[in-house]
Coordinates of C-alpha atoms in Angstrom, one line a residue:
X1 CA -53.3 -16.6 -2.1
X2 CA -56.3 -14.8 -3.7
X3 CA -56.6 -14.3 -7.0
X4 CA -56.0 -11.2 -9.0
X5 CA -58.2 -10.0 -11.9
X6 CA -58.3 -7.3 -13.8
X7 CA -58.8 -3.7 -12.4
X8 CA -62.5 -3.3 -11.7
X9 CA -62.1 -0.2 -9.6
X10 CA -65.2 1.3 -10.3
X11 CA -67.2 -2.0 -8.7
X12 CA -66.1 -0.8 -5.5
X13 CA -66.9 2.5 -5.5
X14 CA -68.9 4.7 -8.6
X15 CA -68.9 3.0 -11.8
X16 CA -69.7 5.1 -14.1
X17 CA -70.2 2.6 -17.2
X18 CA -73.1 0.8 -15.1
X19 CA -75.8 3.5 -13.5
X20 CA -78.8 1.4 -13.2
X21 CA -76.8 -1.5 -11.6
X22 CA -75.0 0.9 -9.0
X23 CA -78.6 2.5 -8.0
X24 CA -79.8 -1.4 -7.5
X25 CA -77.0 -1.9 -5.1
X26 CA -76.8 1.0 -3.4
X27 CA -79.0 0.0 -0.8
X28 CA -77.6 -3.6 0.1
X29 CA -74.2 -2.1 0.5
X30 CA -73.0 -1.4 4.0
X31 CA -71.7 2.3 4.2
X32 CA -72.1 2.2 7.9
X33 CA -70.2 -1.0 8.5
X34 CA -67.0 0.4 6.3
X35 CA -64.7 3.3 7.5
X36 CA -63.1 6.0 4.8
X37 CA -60.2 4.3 5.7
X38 CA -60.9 1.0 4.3
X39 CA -62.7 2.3 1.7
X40 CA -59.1 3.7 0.8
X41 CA -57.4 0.5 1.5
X42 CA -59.8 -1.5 -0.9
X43 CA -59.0 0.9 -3.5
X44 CA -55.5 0.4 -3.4
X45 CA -55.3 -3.2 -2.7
X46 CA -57.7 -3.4 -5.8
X47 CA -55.2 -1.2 -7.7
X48 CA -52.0 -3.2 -6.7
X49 CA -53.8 -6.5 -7.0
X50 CA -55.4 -5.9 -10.0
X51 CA -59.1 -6.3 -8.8
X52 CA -61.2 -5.8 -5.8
X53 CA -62.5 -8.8 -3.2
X54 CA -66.0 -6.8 -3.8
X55 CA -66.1 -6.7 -7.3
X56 CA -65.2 -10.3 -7.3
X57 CA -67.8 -11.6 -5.4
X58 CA -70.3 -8.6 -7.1
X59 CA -69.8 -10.5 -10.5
X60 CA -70.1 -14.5 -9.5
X61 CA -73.2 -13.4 -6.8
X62 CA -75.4 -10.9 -7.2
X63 CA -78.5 -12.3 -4.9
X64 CA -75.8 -11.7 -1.8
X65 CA -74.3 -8.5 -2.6
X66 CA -74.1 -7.2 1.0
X67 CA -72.7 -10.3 2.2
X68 CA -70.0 -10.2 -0.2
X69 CA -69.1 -6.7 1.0
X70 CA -68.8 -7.2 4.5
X71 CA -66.8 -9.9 3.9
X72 CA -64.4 -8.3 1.6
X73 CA -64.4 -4.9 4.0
X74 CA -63.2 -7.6 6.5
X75 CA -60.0 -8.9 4.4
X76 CA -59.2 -5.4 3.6
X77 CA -59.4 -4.6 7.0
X78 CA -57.0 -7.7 8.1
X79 CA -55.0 -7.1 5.1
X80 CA -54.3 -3.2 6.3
X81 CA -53.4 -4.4 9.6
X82 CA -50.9 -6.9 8.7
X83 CA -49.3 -4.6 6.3
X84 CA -49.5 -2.1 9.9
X85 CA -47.5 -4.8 11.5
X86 CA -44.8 -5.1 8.7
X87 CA -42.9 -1.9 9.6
X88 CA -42.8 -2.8 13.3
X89 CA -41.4 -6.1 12.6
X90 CA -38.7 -4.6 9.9
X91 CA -38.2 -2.7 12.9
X92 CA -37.8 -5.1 15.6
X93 CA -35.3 -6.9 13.1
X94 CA -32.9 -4.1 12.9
X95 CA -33.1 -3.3 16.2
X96 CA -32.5 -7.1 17.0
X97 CA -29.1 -6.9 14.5
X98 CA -28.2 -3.8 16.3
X99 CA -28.1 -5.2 19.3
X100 CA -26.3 -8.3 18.6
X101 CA -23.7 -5.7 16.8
X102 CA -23.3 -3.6 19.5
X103 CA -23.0 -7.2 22.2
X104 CA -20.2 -8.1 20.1
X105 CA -18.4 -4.7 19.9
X106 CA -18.6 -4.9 23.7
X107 CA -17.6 -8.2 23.9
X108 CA -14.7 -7.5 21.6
X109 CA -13.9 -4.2 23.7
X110 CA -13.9 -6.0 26.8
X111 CA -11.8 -8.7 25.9
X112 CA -9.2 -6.0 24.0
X113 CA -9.1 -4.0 27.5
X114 CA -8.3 -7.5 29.1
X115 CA -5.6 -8.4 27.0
X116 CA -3.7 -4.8 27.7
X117 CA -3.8 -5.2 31.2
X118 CA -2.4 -8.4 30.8
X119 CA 0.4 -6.7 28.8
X120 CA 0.4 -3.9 31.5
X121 CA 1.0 -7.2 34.0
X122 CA 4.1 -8.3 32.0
X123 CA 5.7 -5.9 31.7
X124 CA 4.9 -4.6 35.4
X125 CA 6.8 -8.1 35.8
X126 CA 9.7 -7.8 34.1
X127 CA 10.4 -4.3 35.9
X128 CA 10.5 -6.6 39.3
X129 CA 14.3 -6.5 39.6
X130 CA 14.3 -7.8 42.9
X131 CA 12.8 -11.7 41.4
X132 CA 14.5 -12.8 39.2
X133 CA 12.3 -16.0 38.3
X134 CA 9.5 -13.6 37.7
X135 CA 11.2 -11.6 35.1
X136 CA 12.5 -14.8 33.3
X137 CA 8.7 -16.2 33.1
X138 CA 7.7 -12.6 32.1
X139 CA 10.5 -12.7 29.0
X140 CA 9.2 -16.2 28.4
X141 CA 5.1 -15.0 28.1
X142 CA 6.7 -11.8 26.2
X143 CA 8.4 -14.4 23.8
X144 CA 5.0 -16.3 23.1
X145 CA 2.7 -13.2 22.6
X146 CA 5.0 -11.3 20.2
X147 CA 5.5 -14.7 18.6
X148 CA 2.8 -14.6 15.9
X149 CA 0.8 -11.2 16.6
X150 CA 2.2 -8.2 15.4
X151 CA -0.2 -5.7 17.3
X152 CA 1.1 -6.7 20.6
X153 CA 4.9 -6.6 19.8
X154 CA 4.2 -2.8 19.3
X155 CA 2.4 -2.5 22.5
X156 CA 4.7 -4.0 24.5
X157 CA 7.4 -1.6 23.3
X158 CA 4.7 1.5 23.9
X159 CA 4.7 0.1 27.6
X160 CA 8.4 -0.2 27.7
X161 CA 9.1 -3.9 27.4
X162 CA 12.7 -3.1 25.7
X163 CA 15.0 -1.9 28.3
X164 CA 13.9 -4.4 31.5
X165 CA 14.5 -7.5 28.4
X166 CA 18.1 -5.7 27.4
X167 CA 18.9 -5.4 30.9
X168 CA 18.4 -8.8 31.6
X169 CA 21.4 -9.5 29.5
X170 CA 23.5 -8.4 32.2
X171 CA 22.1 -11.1 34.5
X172 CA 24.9 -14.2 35.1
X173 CA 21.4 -16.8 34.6
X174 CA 21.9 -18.5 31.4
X175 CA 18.2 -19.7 31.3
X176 CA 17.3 -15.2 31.7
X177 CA 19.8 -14.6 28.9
X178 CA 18.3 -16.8 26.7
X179 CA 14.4 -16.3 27.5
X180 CA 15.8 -12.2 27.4
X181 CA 17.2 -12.6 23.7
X182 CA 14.4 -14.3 22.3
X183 CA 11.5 -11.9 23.4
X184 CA 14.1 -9.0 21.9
X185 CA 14.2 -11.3 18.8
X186 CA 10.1 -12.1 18.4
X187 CA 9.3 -8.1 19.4
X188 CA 11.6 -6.7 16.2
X189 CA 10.2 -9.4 13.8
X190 CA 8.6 -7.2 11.2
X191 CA 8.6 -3.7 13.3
X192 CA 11.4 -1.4 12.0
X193 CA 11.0 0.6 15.1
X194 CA 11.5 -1.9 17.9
X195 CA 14.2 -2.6 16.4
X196 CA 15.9 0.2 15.9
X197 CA 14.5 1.1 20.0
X198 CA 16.9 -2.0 20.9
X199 CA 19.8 -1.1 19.1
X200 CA 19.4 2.1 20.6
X201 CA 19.2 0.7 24.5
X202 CA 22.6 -0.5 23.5
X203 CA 21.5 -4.5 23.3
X204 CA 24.2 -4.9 20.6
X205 CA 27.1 -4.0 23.3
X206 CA 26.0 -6.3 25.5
X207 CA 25.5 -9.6 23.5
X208 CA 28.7 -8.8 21.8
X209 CA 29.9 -8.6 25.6
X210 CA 28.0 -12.5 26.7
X211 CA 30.2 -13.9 23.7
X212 CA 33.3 -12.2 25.0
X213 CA 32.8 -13.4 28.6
X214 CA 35.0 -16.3 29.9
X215 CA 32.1 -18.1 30.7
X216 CA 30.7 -18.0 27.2
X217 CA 30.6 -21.9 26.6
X218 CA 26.6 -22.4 25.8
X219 CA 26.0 -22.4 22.6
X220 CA 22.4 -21.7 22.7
X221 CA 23.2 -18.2 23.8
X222 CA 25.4 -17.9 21.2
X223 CA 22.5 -19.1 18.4
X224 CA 19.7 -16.9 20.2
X225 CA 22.2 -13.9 19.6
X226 CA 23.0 -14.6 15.8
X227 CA 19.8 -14.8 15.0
X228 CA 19.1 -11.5 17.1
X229 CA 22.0 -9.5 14.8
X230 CA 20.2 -11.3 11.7
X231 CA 17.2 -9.5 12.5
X232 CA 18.6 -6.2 13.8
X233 CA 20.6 -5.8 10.5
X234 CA 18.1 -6.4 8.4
X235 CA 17.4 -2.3 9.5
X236 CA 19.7 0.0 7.5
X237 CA 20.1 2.6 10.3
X238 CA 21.5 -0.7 12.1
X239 CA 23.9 -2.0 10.0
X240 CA 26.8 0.4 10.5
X241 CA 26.1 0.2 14.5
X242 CA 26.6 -3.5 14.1
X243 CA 29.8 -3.3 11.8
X244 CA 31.7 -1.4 13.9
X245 CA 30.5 -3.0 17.0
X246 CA 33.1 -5.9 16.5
X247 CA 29.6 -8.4 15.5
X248 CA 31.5 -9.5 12.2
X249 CA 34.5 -11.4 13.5
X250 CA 31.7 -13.2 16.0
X251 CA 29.8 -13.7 13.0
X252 CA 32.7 -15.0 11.2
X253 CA 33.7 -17.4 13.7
X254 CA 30.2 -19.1 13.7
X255 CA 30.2 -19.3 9.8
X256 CA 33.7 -21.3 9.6
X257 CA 32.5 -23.2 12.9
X258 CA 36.0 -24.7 13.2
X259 CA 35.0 -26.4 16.9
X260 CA 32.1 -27.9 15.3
X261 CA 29.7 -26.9 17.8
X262 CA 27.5 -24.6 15.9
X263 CA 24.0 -26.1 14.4
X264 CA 23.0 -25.5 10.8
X265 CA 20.9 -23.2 11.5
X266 CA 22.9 -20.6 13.7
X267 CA 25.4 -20.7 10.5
X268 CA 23.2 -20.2 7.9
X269 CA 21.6 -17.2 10.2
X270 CA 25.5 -15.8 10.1
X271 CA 25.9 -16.4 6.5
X272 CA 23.2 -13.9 6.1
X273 CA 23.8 -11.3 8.4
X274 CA 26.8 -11.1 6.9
X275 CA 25.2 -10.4 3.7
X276 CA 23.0 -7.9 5.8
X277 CA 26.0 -6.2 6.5
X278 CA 28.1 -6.3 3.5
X279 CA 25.8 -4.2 1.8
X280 CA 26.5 -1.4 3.8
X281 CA 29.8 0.2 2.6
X282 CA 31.9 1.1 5.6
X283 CA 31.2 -2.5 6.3
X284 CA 33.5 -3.7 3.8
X285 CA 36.8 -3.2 5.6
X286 CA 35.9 -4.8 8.6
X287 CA 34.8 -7.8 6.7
X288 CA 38.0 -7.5 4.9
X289 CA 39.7 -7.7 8.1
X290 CA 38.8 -11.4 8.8
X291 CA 39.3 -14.6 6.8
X292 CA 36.0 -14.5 5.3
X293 CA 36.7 -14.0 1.4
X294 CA 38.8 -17.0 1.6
X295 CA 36.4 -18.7 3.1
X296 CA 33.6 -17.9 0.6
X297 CA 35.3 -18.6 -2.2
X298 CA 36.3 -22.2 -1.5
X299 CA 32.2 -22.3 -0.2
X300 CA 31.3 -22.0 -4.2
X301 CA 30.1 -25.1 -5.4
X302 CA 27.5 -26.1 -2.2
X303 CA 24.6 -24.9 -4.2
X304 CA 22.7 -24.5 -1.1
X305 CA 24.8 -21.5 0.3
X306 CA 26.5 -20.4 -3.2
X307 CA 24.0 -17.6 -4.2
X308 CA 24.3 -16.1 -1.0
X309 CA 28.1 -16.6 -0.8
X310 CA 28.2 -14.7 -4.3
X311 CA 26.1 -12.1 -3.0
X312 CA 28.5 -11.0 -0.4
X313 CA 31.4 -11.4 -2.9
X314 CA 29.2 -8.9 -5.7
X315 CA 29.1 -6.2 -2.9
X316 CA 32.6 -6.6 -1.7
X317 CA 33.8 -6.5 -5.2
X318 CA 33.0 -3.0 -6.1
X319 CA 36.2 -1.7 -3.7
X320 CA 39.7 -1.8 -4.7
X321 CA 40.5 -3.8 -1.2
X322 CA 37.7 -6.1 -2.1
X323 CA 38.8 -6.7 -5.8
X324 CA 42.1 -7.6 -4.1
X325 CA 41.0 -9.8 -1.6
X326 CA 39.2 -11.7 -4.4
X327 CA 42.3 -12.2 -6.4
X328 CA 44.7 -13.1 -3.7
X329 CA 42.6 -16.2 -3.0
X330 CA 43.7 -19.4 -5.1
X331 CA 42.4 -20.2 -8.5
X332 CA 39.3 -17.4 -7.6
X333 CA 38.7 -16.7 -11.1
X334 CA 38.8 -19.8 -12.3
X335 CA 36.2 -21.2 -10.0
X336 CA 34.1 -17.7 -10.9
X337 CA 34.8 -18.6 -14.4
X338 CA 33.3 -22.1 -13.6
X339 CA 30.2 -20.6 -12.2
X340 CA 29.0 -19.4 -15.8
X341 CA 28.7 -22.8 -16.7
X342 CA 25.6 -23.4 -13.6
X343 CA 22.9 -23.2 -16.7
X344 CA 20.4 -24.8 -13.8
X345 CA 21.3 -21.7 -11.7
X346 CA 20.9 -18.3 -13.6
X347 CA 21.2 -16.0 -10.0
X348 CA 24.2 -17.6 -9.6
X349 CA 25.7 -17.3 -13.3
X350 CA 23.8 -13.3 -13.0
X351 CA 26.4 -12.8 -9.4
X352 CA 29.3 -14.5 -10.7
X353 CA 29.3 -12.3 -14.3
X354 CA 28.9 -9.1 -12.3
X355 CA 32.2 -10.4 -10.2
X356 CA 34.2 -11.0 -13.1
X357 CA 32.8 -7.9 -15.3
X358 CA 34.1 -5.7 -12.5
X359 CA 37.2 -7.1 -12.0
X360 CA 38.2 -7.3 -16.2
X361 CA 36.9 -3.5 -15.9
X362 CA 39.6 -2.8 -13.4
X363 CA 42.5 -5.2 -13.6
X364 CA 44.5 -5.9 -16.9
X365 CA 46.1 -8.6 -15.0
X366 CA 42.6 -10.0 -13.9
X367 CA 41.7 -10.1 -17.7
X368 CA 44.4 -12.4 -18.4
X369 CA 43.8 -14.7 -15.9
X370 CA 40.2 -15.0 -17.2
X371 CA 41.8 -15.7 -20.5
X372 CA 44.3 -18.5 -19.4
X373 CA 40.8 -20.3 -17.8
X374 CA 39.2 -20.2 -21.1
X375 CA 36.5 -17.8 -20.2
X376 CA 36.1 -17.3 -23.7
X377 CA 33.7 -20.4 -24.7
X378 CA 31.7 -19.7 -21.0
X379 CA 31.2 -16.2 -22.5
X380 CA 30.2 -16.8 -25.9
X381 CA 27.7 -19.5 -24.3
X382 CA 26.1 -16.8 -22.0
X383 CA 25.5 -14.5 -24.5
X384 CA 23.4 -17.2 -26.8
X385 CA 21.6 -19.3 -23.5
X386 CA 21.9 -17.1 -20.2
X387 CA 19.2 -14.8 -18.8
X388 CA 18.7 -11.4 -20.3
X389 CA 21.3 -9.6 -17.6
X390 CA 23.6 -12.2 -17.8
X391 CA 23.8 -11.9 -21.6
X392 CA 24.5 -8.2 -20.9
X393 CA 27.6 -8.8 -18.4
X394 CA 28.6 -11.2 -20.4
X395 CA 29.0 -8.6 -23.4
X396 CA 30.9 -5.9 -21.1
X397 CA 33.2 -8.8 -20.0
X398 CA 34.1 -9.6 -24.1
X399 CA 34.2 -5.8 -24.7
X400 CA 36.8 -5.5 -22.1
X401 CA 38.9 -9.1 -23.5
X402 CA 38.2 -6.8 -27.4
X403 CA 40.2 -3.9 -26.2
X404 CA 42.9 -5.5 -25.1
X405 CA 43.4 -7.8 -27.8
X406 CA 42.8 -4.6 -30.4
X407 CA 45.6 -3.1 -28.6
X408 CA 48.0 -6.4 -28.6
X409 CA 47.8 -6.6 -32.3
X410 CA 47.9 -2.9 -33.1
X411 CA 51.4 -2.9 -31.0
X412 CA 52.4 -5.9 -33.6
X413 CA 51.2 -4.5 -36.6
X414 CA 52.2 -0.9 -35.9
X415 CA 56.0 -2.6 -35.9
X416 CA 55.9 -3.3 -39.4
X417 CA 55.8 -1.6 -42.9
X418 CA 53.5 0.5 -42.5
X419 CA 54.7 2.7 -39.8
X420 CA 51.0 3.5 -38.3
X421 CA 48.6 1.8 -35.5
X422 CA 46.3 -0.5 -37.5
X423 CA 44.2 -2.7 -35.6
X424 CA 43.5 -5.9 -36.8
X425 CA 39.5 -6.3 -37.3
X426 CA 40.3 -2.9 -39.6
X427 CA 43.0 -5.4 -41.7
X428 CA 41.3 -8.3 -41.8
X429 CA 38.1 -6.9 -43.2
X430 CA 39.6 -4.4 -45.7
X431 CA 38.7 -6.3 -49.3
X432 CA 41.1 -4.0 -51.1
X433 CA 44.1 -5.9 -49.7
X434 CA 42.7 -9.2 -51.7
X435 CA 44.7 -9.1 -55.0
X436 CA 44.4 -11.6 -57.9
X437 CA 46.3 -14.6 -58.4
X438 CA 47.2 -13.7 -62.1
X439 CA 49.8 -10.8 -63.2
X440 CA 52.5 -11.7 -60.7
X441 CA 50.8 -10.6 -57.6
X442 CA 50.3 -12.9 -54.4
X443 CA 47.1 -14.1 -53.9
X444 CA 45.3 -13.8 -50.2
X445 CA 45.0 -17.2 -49.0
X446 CA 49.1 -16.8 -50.1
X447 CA 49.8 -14.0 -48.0
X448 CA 47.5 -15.7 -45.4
X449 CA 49.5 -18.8 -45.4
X450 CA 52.9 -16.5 -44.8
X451 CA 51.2 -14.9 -42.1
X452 CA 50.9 -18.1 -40.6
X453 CA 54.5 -19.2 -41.2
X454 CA 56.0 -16.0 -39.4
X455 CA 53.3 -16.2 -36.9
X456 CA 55.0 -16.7 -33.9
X457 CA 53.7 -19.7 -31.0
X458 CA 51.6 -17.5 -28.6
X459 CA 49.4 -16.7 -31.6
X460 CA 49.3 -19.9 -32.6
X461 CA 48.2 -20.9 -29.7
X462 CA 45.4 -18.4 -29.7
X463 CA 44.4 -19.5 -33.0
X464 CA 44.3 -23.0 -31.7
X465 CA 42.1 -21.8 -29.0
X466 CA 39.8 -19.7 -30.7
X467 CA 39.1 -22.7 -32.7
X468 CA 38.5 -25.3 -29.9
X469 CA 35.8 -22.4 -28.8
X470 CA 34.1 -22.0 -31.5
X471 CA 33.5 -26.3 -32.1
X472 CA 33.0 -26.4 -28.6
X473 CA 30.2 -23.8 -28.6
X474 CA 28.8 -25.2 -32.2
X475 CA 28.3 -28.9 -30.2
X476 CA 26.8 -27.3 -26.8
X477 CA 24.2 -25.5 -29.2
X478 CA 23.6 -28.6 -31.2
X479 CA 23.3 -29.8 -27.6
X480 CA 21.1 -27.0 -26.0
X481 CA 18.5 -27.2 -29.3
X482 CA 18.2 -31.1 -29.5
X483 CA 19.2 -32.1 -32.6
X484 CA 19.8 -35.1 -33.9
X485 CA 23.3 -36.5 -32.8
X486 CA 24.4 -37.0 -36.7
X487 CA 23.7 -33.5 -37.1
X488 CA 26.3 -31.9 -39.4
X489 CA 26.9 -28.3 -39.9
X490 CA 26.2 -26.6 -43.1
X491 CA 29.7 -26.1 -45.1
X492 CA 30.3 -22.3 -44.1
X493 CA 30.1 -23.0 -40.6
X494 CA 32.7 -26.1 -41.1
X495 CA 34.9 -23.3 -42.9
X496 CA 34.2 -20.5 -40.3
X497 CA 35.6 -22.9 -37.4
X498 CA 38.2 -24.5 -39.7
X499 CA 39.9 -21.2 -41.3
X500 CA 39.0 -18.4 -38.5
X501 CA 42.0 -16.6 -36.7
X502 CA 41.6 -14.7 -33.5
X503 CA 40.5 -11.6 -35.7
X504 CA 37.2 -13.8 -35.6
X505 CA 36.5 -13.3 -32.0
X506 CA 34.0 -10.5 -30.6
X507 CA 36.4 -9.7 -28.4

């Protein structure tokens, strides 16, 4: 690559600094042999460059001055013409890409008008009601393509895949049922409106009608058409078609699986349809209907289905017929109650509170249950360790327990001297009741230790309680915060736990 200098523009053409010199060269230098043209193109090569081939060669030989021009006009001249060519190869190049862009959007539209008229094929296929082998391997290609691509599960529905597949249910072939209920199943993964278009068709009938059938005894079809009502109710619009349909006894039946012939998967795929369904209101009778809460609530405890199984229980709770289903079943609360102790499982401990907040809401007779299973210490637990909404259930649950036993020892208290409704946190707290030991009055522990001679057994037995709670939450936080295992609490702790009554209690 040549070497620039600095700008000696006026070498090359009229320098004005130098008369005599230019005058001396004027006649050696070739005007003849140079167009205007490169004239121009010296000038600005000279001025991009920083110098001039002539003015180079004019200072290092001045014997040879004409040489040195030609021979500069001639780089200049090969210089313009490659800088002529660059443009037409820029050109070429983006022409070139062009073209390769253009090949591929061809290539890409060719092979996208291939692959609909192989859909138009299938589904020309499947609408062969006369050959029956050729519809079954057209629901078996259906069932692969809509398997893992999304765009052609909606294009097979535009050319009217649906009805031919749901009317294939009708067939008496196991192996066309079964091809039939998995291409309905892969064309409504993820596409609200295919599924929604089979409901419609009436596919829920029918499969409802292949269980029902004497010959119902494979259990494949029964598997392909759980997990096809899994699917379908996942669509709000489907989940009262379903519920009424007579789907949730079916459902039911697979989830107990009292033949033993369903796999783990088909019940698990019941478990939740159920849960599908159960959120839709108008569901909850017919799920009421069966065996199902029962069911559920001796299911508590397998931590793999639990959340779900207290899923189904929080939206069946909110009903009066649900509430009572709930408590009907043996020991229910106390295995709720249990629940809140799951510290390794907060959804479940979140489900299981919302349960037993409703029901203490709504049942007095509830409420005392929960007592009697010594949801007390669970409570006061899940206010201090659980997750932020199971702290606040946990609260409406001991506001609940608080009312009632304000009310319980207002009742007493209102019996005695002093003919009005006090309620005991007012008693308790009031320091003008304390008198001094000297002058003849009774002193308070005095009066205290009365109260606990005419106390009668039941709240003795609360006071017992209350106490057992209160050590046993003081060691599960001594527990929880890993203390040292000689760790003794301070002395007004040891008095709070030794001397508290039930007044004590948040609730």
């Amino acid at each position: 690559m040549a070497k620039c200098h600095r700008n000696n523009v006026g070498s090359v053409v009229l320098d004005h600094r130098h008369p005599a010199k230019n005058a001396a060269t004027a006649g050696h230098f070739r005007w003849n042999s140079i167009s205007a043209s490169s004239i121009r193109r010296i000038v600005l090569d000279a001025v991009s460059c920083g110098t001039s081939r002539y003015g180079y060669h004019q200072r290092h030989d001045d014997d040879d001055e004409g040489s040195s021009s030609a021979a500069t006009s001639t780089a200049s001249l090969a210089s313009g013409s490659r800088r002529e060519n660059r443009p037409d190869q820029k050109t070429e190049k983006l022409a070139d890409l062009l073209n390769l862009t253009g090949c591929e959007n061809e290539a890409e539209a060719k092979k996208k008008e291939e692959a609909l008229v192989e859909l138009k094929q299938v589904v020309k296929d499947l609408q062969q009601g006369e050959d029956l082998a050729k519809r079954r391997m057209a629901a078996t290609t259906v069932r692969s393509l809509a398997k893992e691509r999304s765009e052609v599960r909606g294009t097979l529905a535009m050319l009217g895949a649906i009805p031919p597949l749901v009317g294939m249910l009708d067939s008496e072939d196991v192996h066309s049922q079964i091809a039939s209920l998995y291409a309905l199943l892969n064309l409504g993964i993820g596409n609200d409106a295919n599924k929604a278009a089979i409901v419609k068709v009436g596919a829920v009938h029918k499969m409802l009608k292949l269980i029902e059938s004497p010959d119902a005894t494979n259990s494949s079809v029964s598997e392909a058409i759980v997990a096809n009502f899994l699917g379908l109710s996942a669509l709000d619009s489907n989940k009262p078609i379903i519920g009424s349909s007579g789907a949730i006894p079916f459902l039911v039946r697979t989830l107990q699986d009292l033949d033993y012939e369903c796999s783990h998967q088909a019940k698990q795929d019941a478990l939740r349809a159920l849960y599908n369904l159960s959120i839709f209101p108008t569901n909850s009778s017919f799920i009421l209907e069966t065996e199902l809460v029962p069911f559920l609530v001796s299911s508590i405890g397998d931590m793999e289905v639990s959340e779900r199984v207290l899923a189904i229980l929080s939206n069946l709770v909110p009903t009066p017929e649900g509430r009572k289903a709930i408590s009907a079943v043996k020991d229910s609360i106390f295995i709720l109650v249990d629940v809140l102790n799951w510290t390794d499982s907060p959804e479940c401990q979140e489900k299981a509170s919302y349960i037993l907040m409703i029901m203490a809401h709504k049942s007095y007779s509830d409420r005392q249950v929960m007592i009697e299973a010594g949801i007390g210490s669970s409570l006061l637990e899940l206010t201090l360790l659980g997750s932020t909404l199971a702290q606040k259930r946990a609260s409406r649950i001991l506001e609940c327990l608080r009312t009632d036993k304000g009310k319980q020892v207002s009742r007493s208290y209102g019996r005695g001297s002093l003919g009005a409704d006090i309620s005991a946190p007012i008693f308790s707290a009031l320091p003008s009741f304390t008198k001094a030991s000297g002058g003849g009055g009774k002193g308070y522990l005095e009066e205290e230790e009365e109260e606990e001679d005419t106390m009668s057994e039941e709240k003795k037995a609360v006071k017992q309680l209350v106490q057992q709670s209160l050590q046993n939450n003081m060691r599960k936080i001594v527990k929880r915060a890993n203390l040292r295992q000689d760790f003794v609490p301070s002395q007004h702790l040891a008095s709070l736990t030794s001397s508290s009554t039930s007044k004590s209690l948040p609730f």
